[in-house]
PDB file of C-alpha atoms in Angstrom:
ATOM      1  CA  TRP A   1      30.935  10.642   0.348  1.00  0.00           C
ATOM      2  CA  PHE A   2      30.368   7.014   1.283  1.00  0.00           C
ATOM      3  CA  TRP A   3      29.886   5.427  -2.142  1.00  0.00           C
ATOM      4  CA  SER A   4      32.251   2.459  -2.394  1.00  0.00           C
ATOM      5  CA  ASN A   5      33.858   3.514   0.891  1.00  0.00           C
ATOM      6  CA  GLU A   6      34.351   0.295   2.886  1.00  0.00           C
ATOM      7  CA  ASP A   7      35.767   2.228   5.869  1.00  0.00           C
ATOM      8  CA  PHE A   8      32.803   4.575   6.324  1.00  0.00           C
ATOM      9  CA  THR A   9      31.260   4.440   9.805  1.00  0.00           C
ATOM     10  CA  GLU A  10      28.039   6.217  10.687  1.00  0.00           C
ATOM     11  CA  ALA A  11      28.416   8.772  13.451  1.00  0.00           C
ATOM     12  CA  THR A  12      26.417  11.701  14.764  1.00  0.00           C
ATOM     13  CA  ASN A  13      27.968  14.960  15.964  1.00  0.00           C
ATOM     14  CA  LEU A  14      26.016  16.616  18.770  1.00  0.00           C
ATOM     15  CA  HIS A  15      26.169  20.246  19.870  1.00  0.00           C
ATOM     16  CA  THR A  16      24.219  21.592  22.849  1.00  0.00           C
ATOM     17  CA  PHE A  17      23.135  25.105  23.736  1.00  0.00           C
ATOM     18  CA  ASP A  18      21.454  26.723  26.738  1.00  0.00           C
ATOM     19  CA  ILE A  19      18.522  28.882  25.591  1.00  0.00           C
ATOM     20  CA  SER A  20      16.885  29.326  29.018  1.00  0.00           C
ATOM     21  CA  ASN A  21      17.576  33.091  29.125  1.00  0.00           C
ATOM     22  CA  SER A  22      15.518  35.130  26.663  1.00  0.00           C
ATOM     23  CA  GLY A  23      17.643  36.640  23.881  1.00  0.00           C
ATOM     24  CA  GLU A  24      20.766  34.698  24.915  1.00  0.00           C
ATOM     25  CA  THR A  25      22.245  31.491  23.499  1.00  0.00           C
ATOM     26  CA  LEU A  26      25.115  29.821  25.334  1.00  0.00           C
ATOM     27  CA  TYR A  27      27.176  26.998  23.788  1.00  0.00           C
ATOM     28  CA  THR A  28      27.427  24.182  26.358  1.00  0.00           C
ATOM     29  CA  GLY A  29      29.284  21.366  24.603  1.00  0.00           C
ATOM     30  CA  SER A  30      29.861  18.960  21.729  1.00  0.00           C
ATOM     31  CA  GLY A  31      30.227  15.221  21.387  1.00  0.00           C
ATOM     32  CA  ARG A  32      30.260  12.439  18.819  1.00  0.00           C
ATOM     33  CA  ILE A  33      28.463   9.106  19.061  1.00  0.00           C
ATOM     34  CA  ASN A  34      28.279   6.083  16.790  1.00  0.00           C
ATOM     35  CA  GLY A  35      25.205   5.637  14.628  1.00  0.00           C
ATOM     36  CA  THR A  36      22.533   7.705  12.987  1.00  0.00           C
ATOM     37  CA  VAL A  37      19.515   9.378  14.585  1.00  0.00           C
ATOM     38  CA  GLN A  38      16.016   8.675  13.194  1.00  0.00           C
ATOM     39  CA  ASP A  39      14.359  12.024  14.020  1.00  0.00           C
ATOM     40  CA  GLN A  40      13.854  14.678  16.725  1.00  0.00           C
ATOM     41  CA  PHE A  41      12.142  12.169  19.024  1.00  0.00           C
ATOM     42  CA  SER A  42      15.384  10.141  19.168  1.00  0.00           C
ATOM     43  CA  LEU A  43      16.986  12.928  21.265  1.00  0.00           C
ATOM     44  CA  SER A  44      15.994  14.139  24.705  1.00  0.00           C
ATOM     45  CA  GLU A  45      17.475  16.159  27.549  1.00  0.00           C
ATOM     46  CA  TYR A  46      16.301  15.283  31.049  1.00  0.00           C
ATOM     47  CA  ASN A  47      17.776  16.352  34.396  1.00  0.00           C
ATOM     48  CA  GLY A  48      21.038  17.476  32.773  1.00  0.00           C
ATOM     49  CA  THR A  49      21.523  14.274  30.747  1.00  0.00           C
ATOM     50  CA  LEU A  50      21.247  14.101  26.966  1.00  0.00           C
ATOM     51  CA  ARG A  51      19.752  10.771  25.827  1.00  0.00           C
ATOM     52  CA  VAL A  52      20.106   9.619  22.209  1.00  0.00           C
ATOM     53  CA  ALA A  53      18.804   6.555  20.355  1.00  0.00           C
ATOM     54  CA  THR A  54      20.873   5.516  17.302  1.00  0.00           C
ATOM     55  CA  THR A  55      21.193   2.758  14.716  1.00  0.00           C
ATOM     56  CA  THR A  56      24.590   1.474  13.587  1.00  0.00           C
ATOM     57  CA  GLY A  57      25.332  -0.905  10.743  1.00  0.00           C
ATOM     58  CA  GLN A  58      25.385  -0.688   7.026  1.00  0.00           C
ATOM     59  CA  TRP A  59      21.864  -1.376   5.798  1.00  0.00           C
ATOM     60  CA  GLY A  60      21.408  -0.625   2.120  1.00  0.00           C
ATOM     61  CA  ARG A  61      25.112  -0.807   1.282  1.00  0.00           C
ATOM     62  CA  TRP A  62      24.473  -3.114  -1.682  1.00  0.00           C
ATOM     63  CA  TRP A  63      28.022  -2.632  -3.022  1.00  0.00           C
ATOM     64  CA  MET A  64      29.575  -4.184   0.088  1.00  0.00           C
ATOM     65  CA  ALA A  65      30.209  -7.939   0.162  1.00  0.00           C
ATOM     66  CA  GLU A  66      29.607  -8.214   3.937  1.00  0.00           C
ATOM     67  CA  PRO A  67      28.094  -5.042   5.400  1.00  0.00           C
ATOM     68  CA  ASP A  68      28.055  -4.713   9.186  1.00  0.00           C
ATOM     69  CA  PRO A  69      24.684  -5.811  10.599  1.00  0.00           C
ATOM     70  CA  MET A  70      22.379  -3.181  12.062  1.00  0.00           C
ATOM     71  CA  GLU A  71      21.917  -2.814  15.800  1.00  0.00           C
ATOM     72  CA  ASN A  72      20.450  -0.111  17.987  1.00  0.00           C
ATOM     73  CA  HIS A  73      21.756   1.811  20.961  1.00  0.00           C
ATOM     74  CA  VAL A  74      20.755   4.275  23.646  1.00  0.00           C
ATOM     75  CA  VAL A  75      23.574   6.567  24.737  1.00  0.00           C
ATOM     76  CA  THR A  76      23.535   8.987  27.681  1.00  0.00           C
ATOM     77  CA  LEU A  77      25.805  12.044  27.777  1.00  0.00           C
ATOM     78  CA  GLN A  78      26.460  14.775  30.308  1.00  0.00           C
ATOM     79  CA  PRO A  79      28.228  18.114  29.909  1.00  0.00           C
ATOM     80  CA  GLY A  80      31.799  18.521  31.084  1.00  0.00           C
ATOM     81  CA  PHE A  81      35.084  20.099  30.061  1.00  0.00           C
ATOM     82  CA  ASP A  82      38.004  18.759  28.027  1.00  0.00           C
ATOM     83  CA  SER A  83      40.957  18.426  30.415  1.00  0.00           C
ATOM     84  CA  THR A  84      43.422  19.512  27.721  1.00  0.00           C
ATOM     85  CA  THR A  85      41.642  22.459  26.093  1.00  0.00           C
ATOM     86  CA  GLY A  86      39.188  23.454  28.808  1.00  0.00           C
ATOM     87  CA  LEU A  87      36.431  23.569  26.199  1.00  0.00           C
ATOM     88  CA  PRO A  88      32.921  22.327  26.976  1.00  0.00           C
ATOM     89  CA  VAL A  89      32.254  18.754  25.800  1.00  0.00           C
ATOM     90  CA  LEU A  90      29.586  16.075  26.077  1.00  0.00           C
ATOM     91  CA  ASN A  91      30.929  13.006  27.869  1.00  0.00           C
ATOM     92  CA  GLU A  92      29.345   9.605  27.344  1.00  0.00           C
ATOM     93  CA  VAL A  93      28.259   8.324  30.762  1.00  0.00           C
ATOM     94  CA  GLY A  94      26.119   5.353  29.741  1.00  0.00           C
ATOM     95  CA  HIS A  95      25.392   3.075  26.800  1.00  0.00           C
ATOM     96  CA  ILE A  96      23.249   0.081  26.008  1.00  0.00           C
ATOM     97  CA  GLY A  97      23.699  -1.565  22.614  1.00  0.00           C
ATOM     98  CA  GLY A  98      22.840  -4.739  20.778  1.00  0.00           C
ATOM     99  CA  ILE A  99      19.147  -3.855  20.769  1.00  0.00           C
ATOM    100  CA  ALA A 100      17.197  -5.628  17.980  1.00  0.00           C
ATOM    101  CA  GLU A 101      20.143  -6.795  15.883  1.00  0.00           C
ATOM    102  CA  GLY A 102      19.373  -6.733  12.155  1.00  0.00           C
ATOM    103  CA  GLU A 103      16.660  -4.102  12.636  1.00  0.00           C
ATOM    104  CA  SER A 104      16.569  -0.306  12.541  1.00  0.00           C
ATOM    105  CA  ILE A 105      14.758   2.252  14.704  1.00  0.00           C
ATOM    106  CA  TRP A 106      11.413   3.420  13.339  1.00  0.00           C
ATOM    107  CA  SER A 107      10.275   5.500  16.294  1.00  0.00           C
ATOM    108  CA  THR A 108      11.481   6.548  19.738  1.00  0.00           C
ATOM    109  CA  ARG A 109       9.994   8.532  22.595  1.00  0.00           C
ATOM    110  CA  PHE A 110      11.642   9.515  25.879  1.00  0.00           C
ATOM    111  CA  VAL A 111       9.252  10.032  28.812  1.00  0.00           C
ATOM    112  CA  GLY A 112      10.850  10.914  32.149  1.00  0.00           C
ATOM    113  CA  ASP A 113      13.295   8.142  33.088  1.00  0.00           C
ATOM    114  CA  THR A 114      12.061   5.820  30.321  1.00  0.00           C
ATOM    115  CA  CYS A 115      12.829   5.348  26.639  1.00  0.00           C
ATOM    116  CA  TYR A 116      10.298   3.656  24.349  1.00  0.00           C
ATOM    117  CA  MET A 117      11.788   2.416  21.070  1.00  0.00           C
ATOM    118  CA  VAL A 118      10.220   0.631  18.104  1.00  0.00           C
ATOM    119  CA  THR A 119      12.493  -1.291  15.749  1.00  0.00           C
ATOM    120  CA  PHE A 120      11.466  -3.111  12.605  1.00  0.00           C
ATOM    121  CA  ARG A 121      12.362  -5.891  10.240  1.00  0.00           C
ATOM    122  CA  ASN A 122       9.382  -8.262  10.051  1.00  0.00           C
ATOM    123  CA  ILE A 123       7.732  -7.719  13.429  1.00  0.00           C
ATOM    124  CA  ASP A 124       7.465  -4.550  15.475  1.00  0.00           C
ATOM    125  CA  PRO A 125       9.148  -4.860  18.875  1.00  0.00           C
ATOM    126  CA  LEU A 126       8.404  -2.056  21.312  1.00  0.00           C
ATOM    127  CA  TRP A 127      11.318  -1.799  23.748  1.00  0.00           C
ATOM    128  CA  THR A 128      11.106  -0.155  27.175  1.00  0.00           C
ATOM    129  CA  ILE A 129      14.470   1.071  28.489  1.00  0.00           C
ATOM    130  CA  ASP A 130      15.055   2.336  32.031  1.00  0.00           C
ATOM    131  CA  LEU A 131      17.224   5.487  32.116  1.00  0.00           C
ATOM    132  CA  SER A 132      16.767   6.372  35.807  1.00  0.00           C
ATOM    133  CA  ASP A 133      20.526   5.818  36.281  1.00  0.00           C
ATOM    134  CA  PRO A 134      22.094   7.466  33.182  1.00  0.00           C
ATOM    135  CA  SER A 135      25.299   5.444  33.616  1.00  0.00           C
ATOM    136  CA  GLN A 136      23.439   2.097  33.596  1.00  0.00           C
ATOM    137  CA  PRO A 137      20.641   2.066  30.957  1.00  0.00           C
ATOM    138  CA  SER A 138      18.787  -1.258  30.952  1.00  0.00           C
ATOM    139  CA  ILE A 139      16.032  -2.959  28.969  1.00  0.00           C
ATOM    140  CA  ILE A 140      13.019  -3.571  31.214  1.00  0.00           C
ATOM    141  CA  GLY A 141      10.422  -4.723  28.693  1.00  0.00           C
ATOM    142  CA  GLU A 142       9.644  -5.831  25.139  1.00  0.00           C
ATOM    143  CA  LEU A 143       6.318  -6.225  23.330  1.00  0.00           C
ATOM    144  CA  GLU A 144       6.019  -7.708  19.831  1.00  0.00           C
ATOM    145  CA  VAL A 145       3.086  -6.715  17.604  1.00  0.00           C
ATOM    146  CA  PRO A 146       2.544  -7.070  13.830  1.00  0.00           C
ATOM    147  CA  GLY A 147       3.383  -4.088  11.618  1.00  0.00           C
ATOM    148  CA  VAL A 148       5.585  -1.145  12.478  1.00  0.00           C
ATOM    149  CA  SER A 149       4.961   1.987  14.554  1.00  0.00           C
ATOM    150  CA  THR A 150       6.295   5.197  13.067  1.00  0.00           C
ATOM    151  CA  TYR A 151       5.136   7.497  15.881  1.00  0.00           C
ATOM    152  CA  ILE A 152       4.910   7.069  19.660  1.00  0.00           C
ATOM    153  CA  HIS A 153       2.930   9.442  21.851  1.00  0.00           C
ATOM    154  CA  PRO A 154       2.492   9.195  25.641  1.00  0.00           C
ATOM    155  CA  ILE A 155      -1.163   9.724  26.612  1.00  0.00           C
ATOM    156  CA  HIS A 156      -0.989   8.782  30.291  1.00  0.00           C
ATOM    157  CA  GLU A 157       1.604   7.570  32.779  1.00  0.00           C
ATOM    158  CA  ASP A 158       0.613   3.972  31.953  1.00  0.00           C
ATOM    159  CA  TYR A 159      -0.422   4.280  28.270  1.00  0.00           C
ATOM    160  CA  LEU A 160       1.196   4.943  24.896  1.00  0.00           C
ATOM    161  CA  LEU A 161      -0.485   5.625  21.577  1.00  0.00           C
ATOM    162  CA  THR A 162       1.462   4.302  18.585  1.00  0.00           C
ATOM    163  CA  ILE A 163       0.632   4.957  14.946  1.00  0.00           C
ATOM    164  CA  GLY A 164       2.103   3.005  12.071  1.00  0.00           C
ATOM    165  CA  LEU A 165       1.682   0.571   9.210  1.00  0.00           C
ATOM    166  CA  PRO A 166       0.261  -2.981   9.209  1.00  0.00           C
TER     167      PRO A 166
END
Protein backbone atom coordinates (compact mmCIF):
# COMPACT_ATOMS: atom_id res chain seq x y z
CA TRP A 1 0.00 0.00 0.00
CA PHE A 2 2.95 2.36 0.26
CA TRP A 3 5.51 0.62 -1.95
CA SER A 4 6.81 3.16 -4.46
CA ASN A 5 4.16 5.62 -3.27
CA GLU A 6 5.94 9.00 -3.00
CA ASP A 7 2.76 10.68 -1.68
CA PHE A 8 2.20 8.34 1.27
CA THR A 9 2.04 10.12 4.63
CA GLU A 10 1.95 8.26 7.93
CA ALA A 11 -1.14 8.97 9.99
CA THR A 12 -2.91 7.35 12.91
CA ASN A 13 -6.70 7.14 13.25
CA LEU A 14 -7.91 7.28 16.84
CA HIS A 15 -11.26 6.14 18.21
CA THR A 16 -12.27 6.57 21.85
CA PHE A 17 -14.85 4.77 23.95
CA ASP A 18 -16.22 5.20 27.48
CA ILE A 19 -16.16 1.85 29.32
CA SER A 20 -16.73 3.23 32.83
CA ASN A 21 -20.16 1.58 33.19
CA SER A 22 -20.05 -2.20 33.51
CA GLY A 23 -21.51 -3.97 30.46
CA GLU A 24 -21.81 -0.74 28.45
CA THR A 25 -19.52 0.71 25.78
CA LEU A 26 -20.15 4.24 24.54
CA TYR A 27 -18.42 5.67 21.44
CA THR A 28 -17.03 9.11 22.34
CA GLY A 29 -15.15 10.29 19.26
CA SER A 30 -12.62 9.86 16.46
CA GLY A 31 -9.66 11.83 15.19
CA ARG A 32 -6.65 11.57 12.91
CA ILE A 33 -3.12 12.72 13.68
CA ASN A 34 0.11 12.70 11.70
CA GLY A 35 2.66 10.00 12.44
CA THR A 36 2.81 6.48 13.75
CA VAL A 37 2.48 5.27 17.34
CA GLN A 38 5.22 3.05 18.84
CA ASP A 39 3.08 1.03 21.28
CA GLN A 40 0.37 1.23 23.97
CA PHE A 41 2.58 3.40 26.19
CA SER A 42 2.56 6.12 23.50
CA LEU A 43 -1.14 6.81 24.28
CA SER A 44 -2.65 8.08 27.50
CA GLU A 45 -5.89 9.66 28.70
CA TYR A 46 -5.64 12.02 31.65
CA ASN A 47 -8.24 14.46 32.98
CA GLY A 48 -10.30 14.24 29.78
CA THR A 49 -7.34 14.80 27.44
CA LEU A 50 -5.93 12.13 25.14
CA ARG A 51 -2.13 12.46 24.79
CA VAL A 52 -0.29 10.73 21.93
CA ALA A 53 3.40 10.50 21.03
CA THR A 54 4.13 9.90 17.32
CA THR A 55 6.98 9.75 14.82
CA THR A 56 6.66 11.25 11.34
CA GLY A 57 9.07 10.91 8.45
CA GLN A 58 9.98 8.23 6.03
CA TRP A 59 12.67 6.10 7.65
CA GLY A 60 13.39 2.92 5.75
CA ARG A 61 11.94 4.16 2.46
CA TRP A 62 15.02 3.06 0.51
CA TRP A 63 13.25 3.52 -2.85
CA MET A 64 12.80 7.26 -2.28
CA ALA A 65 15.51 9.65 -3.47
CA GLU A 66 14.91 12.15 -0.63
CA PRO A 67 12.65 10.73 2.09
CA ASP A 68 11.27 13.17 4.65
CA PRO A 69 13.43 13.18 7.80
CA MET A 70 12.00 11.69 10.99
CA GLU A 71 10.82 13.88 13.84
CA ASN A 72 8.70 13.25 16.90
CA HIS A 73 5.60 14.88 18.28
CA VAL A 74 3.29 14.94 21.28
CA VAL A 75 -0.31 15.77 20.41
CA THR A 76 -3.13 16.49 22.87
CA LEU A 77 -6.78 15.95 21.92
CA GLN A 78 -10.09 16.53 23.66
CA PRO A 79 -13.56 15.26 22.81
CA GLY A 80 -16.03 17.52 21.06
CA PHE A 81 -18.65 17.49 18.32
CA ASP A 82 -18.42 18.16 14.59
CA SER A 83 -20.34 21.39 13.92
CA THR A 84 -21.65 20.07 10.60
CA THR A 85 -22.67 16.50 11.45
CA GLY A 86 -23.06 16.70 15.22
CA LEU A 87 -20.99 13.54 15.55
CA PRO A 88 -18.46 13.11 18.35
CA VAL A 89 -14.87 13.93 17.33
CA LEU A 90 -11.44 14.33 18.89
CA ASN A 91 -10.16 17.88 18.44
CA GLU A 92 -6.44 18.63 18.54
CA VAL A 93 -5.88 21.20 21.30
CA GLY A 94 -2.09 21.11 21.57
CA HIS A 95 1.00 19.96 19.71
CA ILE A 96 4.74 20.04 20.13
CA GLY A 97 6.87 18.78 17.24
CA GLY A 98 10.43 18.83 16.01
CA ILE A 99 11.56 16.61 18.88
CA ALA A 100 14.81 14.73 18.11
CA GLU A 101 14.92 15.28 14.35
CA GLY A 102 16.37 12.29 12.50
CA GLU A 103 15.44 9.92 15.34
CA SER A 104 12.43 7.74 16.13
CA ILE A 105 10.61 7.01 19.40
CA TRP A 106 11.75 3.86 21.19
CA SER A 107 9.74 4.26 24.38
CA THR A 108 7.26 6.65 25.97
CA ARG A 109 5.54 6.86 29.33
CA PHE A 110 2.93 9.39 30.47
CA VAL A 111 2.83 10.03 34.24
CA GLY A 112 0.31 12.62 35.43
CA ASP A 113 1.06 15.93 33.68
CA THR A 114 4.39 14.69 32.29
CA CYS A 115 5.49 12.74 29.23
CA TYR A 116 8.82 10.88 29.23
CA MET A 117 10.06 9.97 25.75
CA VAL A 118 13.19 8.14 24.58
CA THR A 119 14.31 8.61 20.99
CA PHE A 120 17.25 6.93 19.31
CA ARG A 121 19.77 7.22 16.53
CA ASN A 122 23.24 6.99 18.09
CA ILE A 123 22.61 8.27 21.61
CA ASP A 124 19.56 7.85 23.80
CA PRO A 125 17.95 11.17 24.72
CA LEU A 126 15.32 10.99 27.44
CA TRP A 127 12.92 13.91 26.96
CA THR A 128 10.66 15.31 29.69
CA ILE A 129 7.59 17.12 28.35
CA ASP A 130 5.21 19.18 30.50
CA LEU A 131 1.54 18.53 29.63
CA SER A 132 -0.05 20.41 32.55
CA ASP A 133 -1.63 22.80 30.01
CA PRO A 134 -2.82 20.47 27.19
CA SER A 135 -2.92 23.37 24.71
CA GLN A 136 0.74 24.31 25.36
CA PRO A 137 2.96 21.18 25.67
CA SER A 138 6.59 22.12 26.32
CA ILE A 139 9.94 20.38 26.68
CA ILE A 140 11.27 20.87 30.21
CA GLY A 141 14.26 18.53 30.22
CA GLU A 142 16.62 16.30 28.24
CA LEU A 143 19.14 13.70 29.40
CA GLU A 144 21.55 11.93 27.03
CA VAL A 145 22.87 8.46 27.92
CA PRO A 146 24.56 5.78 25.78
CA GLY A 147 22.38 3.00 24.35
CA VAL A 148 18.63 3.03 23.92
CA SER A 149 15.78 2.48 26.39
CA THR A 150 12.95 0.32 25.11
CA TYR A 151 10.82 0.48 28.27
CA ILE A 152 10.15 3.24 30.81
CA HIS A 153 8.55 2.55 34.18
CA PRO A 154 7.84 5.12 36.92
CA ILE A 155 8.95 3.80 40.33
CA HIS A 156 8.53 6.96 42.40
CA GLU A 157 7.47 10.56 41.88
CA ASP A 158 11.13 11.49 41.31
CA TYR A 159 12.50 8.27 39.73
CA LEU A 160 12.17 6.31 36.49
CA LEU A 161 13.45 2.84 35.69
CA THR A 162 14.44 2.39 32.05
CA ILE A 163 15.42 -0.89 30.42
CA GLY A 164 17.13 -1.14 27.06
CA LEU A 165 20.17 -2.01 25.00
CA PRO A 166 23.77 -0.74 25.29
